Amino acid sequence: MSKLEIVKVPDPILRETSAPVDSVDADVRRLMDDMLETMYDAPGVGLAAIQVGVPRRVIVLDVATDEEEPQPLLMANPEIVQLGETLRTHEEGCLSIPGVNVEIERPAEVTVRYVDRDGAARELAADGLLATAIQHEVDHLDGKLIIDFLSRLKRDMIIRRFKKQQRPASV
Ligand code: NI
């Protein structure tokens, strides 16, 4: 496994729509493993392939606390097939927008269909932080970011700040 570099805002690749993977082959398995290592190292509870510059529908998640055993979830072609009616508010961060947290209200329960690391079709009903994280990562696959939940003014301010940080310092 190797650690990958995480793409940050305002890199335009983060706005791309990711394409499904045809099958979970050795390349996809290696991508999943590398993404998991990158996510644990960051640390974060979720990561989408587009965040390491790969526009494929692959996400990894682990919402276990430090006291719990790791509970890695590796998903290819995740598809949310059901959303609950009750809502959950969570202050979400994103490894591609470090230092920015956005309070977002999303359905508290989701059912997701995906293909696992062994190529098996699976369905998972999730709630709590995992439900939030799944929706956050699937948003990434469609080019959507947490700052899109903010007003345009606030979003533009954040993007400007990141653009400024990237510019080389002039002397
Ligand atoms: Ni994110």
Coordinates of C-alpha atoms and ligand atoms in Angstrom, one line a residue:
M1 CA 0.0 0.0 0.0
S2 CA 1.1 3.5 -0.5
K3 CA 0.0 6.9 0.6
L4 CA -1.5 9.1 -2.1
E5 CA -1.6 12.9 -2.4
I6 CA -5.0 14.5 -1.6
V7 CA -6.3 17.0 -4.1
K8 CA -7.4 20.3 -2.6
V9 CA -9.8 23.1 -3.5
P10 CA -9.8 24.9 -6.0
D11 CA -8.4 22.1 -8.2
P12 CA -11.1 21.7 -11.0
I13 CA -10.9 17.9 -10.9
L14 CA -12.9 18.0 -7.8
R15 CA -15.9 19.2 -9.9
E16 CA -15.7 16.3 -12.3
T17 CA -18.3 13.5 -12.4
S18 CA -16.6 10.2 -11.7
A19 CA -17.2 7.2 -14.0
P20 CA -18.3 3.8 -12.8
V21 CA -15.7 1.0 -12.6
D22 CA -16.3 -1.9 -15.0
S23 CA -15.1 -4.5 -12.5
V24 CA -13.2 -4.6 -9.2
D25 CA -9.9 -5.9 -10.6
A26 CA -6.4 -5.8 -9.2
D27 CA -6.0 -2.1 -10.1
V28 CA -9.2 -1.1 -8.4
R29 CA -8.3 -3.2 -5.3
R30 CA -4.9 -1.4 -5.1
L31 CA -6.6 2.0 -5.5
M32 CA -9.0 1.0 -2.6
D33 CA -6.1 -0.1 -0.4
D34 CA -4.1 3.0 -1.1
M35 CA -7.1 5.3 -0.5
L36 CA -7.7 3.6 2.8
E37 CA -4.1 4.1 3.9
T38 CA -4.3 7.8 2.8
M39 CA -7.6 8.3 4.7
Y40 CA -6.3 6.7 7.9
D41 CA -3.1 8.8 7.6
A42 CA -4.9 12.1 7.1
P43 CA -6.9 11.2 9.3
G44 CA -10.4 11.2 8.0
V45 CA -13.6 9.0 8.1
G46 CA -14.1 8.9 4.3
L47 CA -12.4 9.5 1.0
A48 CA -13.5 9.4 -2.6
A49 CA -11.2 8.4 -5.5
I50 CA -11.6 11.8 -7.2
Q51 CA -9.8 13.3 -4.1
V52 CA -6.7 11.4 -5.1
G53 CA -7.1 12.5 -8.7
V54 CA -8.8 9.4 -10.0
P55 CA -12.3 10.1 -11.5
R56 CA -13.7 6.6 -10.8
R57 CA -16.7 5.8 -8.6
V58 CA -14.8 4.4 -5.6
I59 CA -15.1 5.4 -2.0
V60 CA -13.6 4.2 1.3
L61 CA -15.0 4.9 4.8
D62 CA -14.3 4.0 8.4
V63 CA -16.3 5.8 11.1
A64 CA -15.1 3.7 14.0
T65 CA -13.8 5.7 17.0
D66 CA -10.2 5.4 18.3
E67 CA -11.4 2.9 21.0
E68 CA -13.2 0.6 18.5
E69 CA -11.8 -1.9 16.1
P70 CA -11.3 -0.5 12.6
Q71 CA -14.4 -1.0 10.4
P72 CA -13.2 -0.2 6.9
L73 CA -15.8 -0.1 4.1
L74 CA -14.5 -0.2 0.5
M75 CA -17.1 0.5 -2.1
A76 CA -17.1 0.6 -5.9
N77 CA -20.1 2.1 -7.8
P78 CA -21.9 3.1 -4.6
E79 CA -25.5 4.0 -5.2
I80 CA -27.9 5.4 -2.6
V81 CA -31.2 3.6 -3.2
Q82 CA -33.1 4.8 -0.2
L83 CA -33.1 7.9 2.0
G84 CA -34.9 8.1 5.3
E85 CA -37.3 10.9 6.2
T86 CA -35.8 12.1 9.4
L87 CA -32.8 14.4 9.2
R88 CA -29.5 14.6 10.9
T89 CA -27.3 17.7 11.2
H90 CA -23.6 17.3 11.4
E91 CA -20.7 19.7 11.1
E92 CA -18.8 18.2 8.2
G93 CA -15.2 18.6 7.2
C94 CA -13.5 17.5 4.0
L95 CA -9.9 16.5 3.4
S96 CA -10.0 18.5 0.2
I97 CA -11.0 21.7 2.1
P98 CA -8.8 21.6 5.2
G99 CA -9.9 23.9 8.1
V100 CA -13.5 24.4 6.7
N101 CA -16.5 22.9 8.5
V102 CA -20.0 23.2 7.3
E103 CA -23.1 22.3 9.2
I104 CA -25.2 20.2 6.9
E105 CA -28.6 18.6 7.3
R106 CA -29.0 15.3 5.5
P107 CA -31.3 12.3 5.8
A108 CA -30.3 10.3 8.9
E109 CA -30.7 6.9 7.3
V110 CA -29.5 5.7 3.9
T111 CA -29.4 2.4 2.1
V112 CA -26.5 2.1 -0.3
R113 CA -25.8 -0.6 -2.9
Y114 CA -22.2 -1.2 -4.0
V115 CA -19.6 -3.7 -5.1
D116 CA -17.1 -4.7 -2.4
R117 CA -13.4 -5.4 -2.6
D118 CA -14.1 -9.0 -3.6
G119 CA -16.4 -8.0 -6.4
A120 CA -19.6 -9.0 -4.5
A121 CA -22.8 -6.9 -4.8
R122 CA -23.8 -5.7 -1.4
E123 CA -26.5 -3.6 0.2
L124 CA -26.0 -1.7 3.5
A125 CA -28.5 0.2 5.6
A126 CA -26.6 2.9 7.6
D127 CA -27.5 5.6 10.1
G128 CA -25.6 8.1 12.2
L129 CA -22.2 9.3 11.2
L130 CA -21.9 6.5 8.6
A131 CA -25.1 7.7 6.8
T132 CA -23.7 11.2 6.7
A133 CA -20.3 10.1 5.5
I134 CA -21.7 7.9 2.7
Q135 CA -23.8 10.8 1.4
H136 CA -20.7 13.1 1.6
E137 CA -18.5 10.7 -0.4
V138 CA -21.2 10.0 -3.0
D139 CA -21.5 13.7 -3.5
H140 CA -17.8 13.8 -4.3
L141 CA -18.4 11.3 -7.2
D142 CA -20.9 13.8 -8.7
G143 CA -18.5 16.8 -8.2
K144 CA -20.4 18.2 -5.2
L145 CA -18.6 19.6 -2.2
I146 CA -19.7 20.7 1.3
I147 CA -19.2 24.4 0.4
D148 CA -22.0 24.0 -2.1
F149 CA -24.4 23.9 0.9
L150 CA -23.3 27.5 1.7
S151 CA -24.5 30.7 0.2
R152 CA -22.6 31.8 -2.9
L153 CA -21.0 34.6 -1.1
K154 CA -19.5 32.4 1.6
R155 CA -18.5 29.8 -0.9
D156 CA -16.7 32.3 -3.1
M157 CA -14.9 33.7 0.0
I158 CA -13.6 30.2 0.9
I159 CA -12.5 29.5 -2.7
R160 CA -10.7 32.8 -2.9
R161 CA -8.9 32.1 0.3
F162 CA -7.6 28.7 -1.0
K163 CA -6.6 30.3 -4.3
K164 CA -4.5 32.9 -2.4
Q165 CA -2.8 30.2 -0.4
Q166 CA -1.7 28.4 -3.6
R167 CA -0.2 31.4 -5.2
P168 CA 3.6 31.4 -4.7
A169 CA 4.7 34.1 -2.4
S170 CA 6.1 37.1 -4.1
V171 CA 9.1 39.0 -2.8
Ligands
NI1 NI -14.9 15.4 1.4

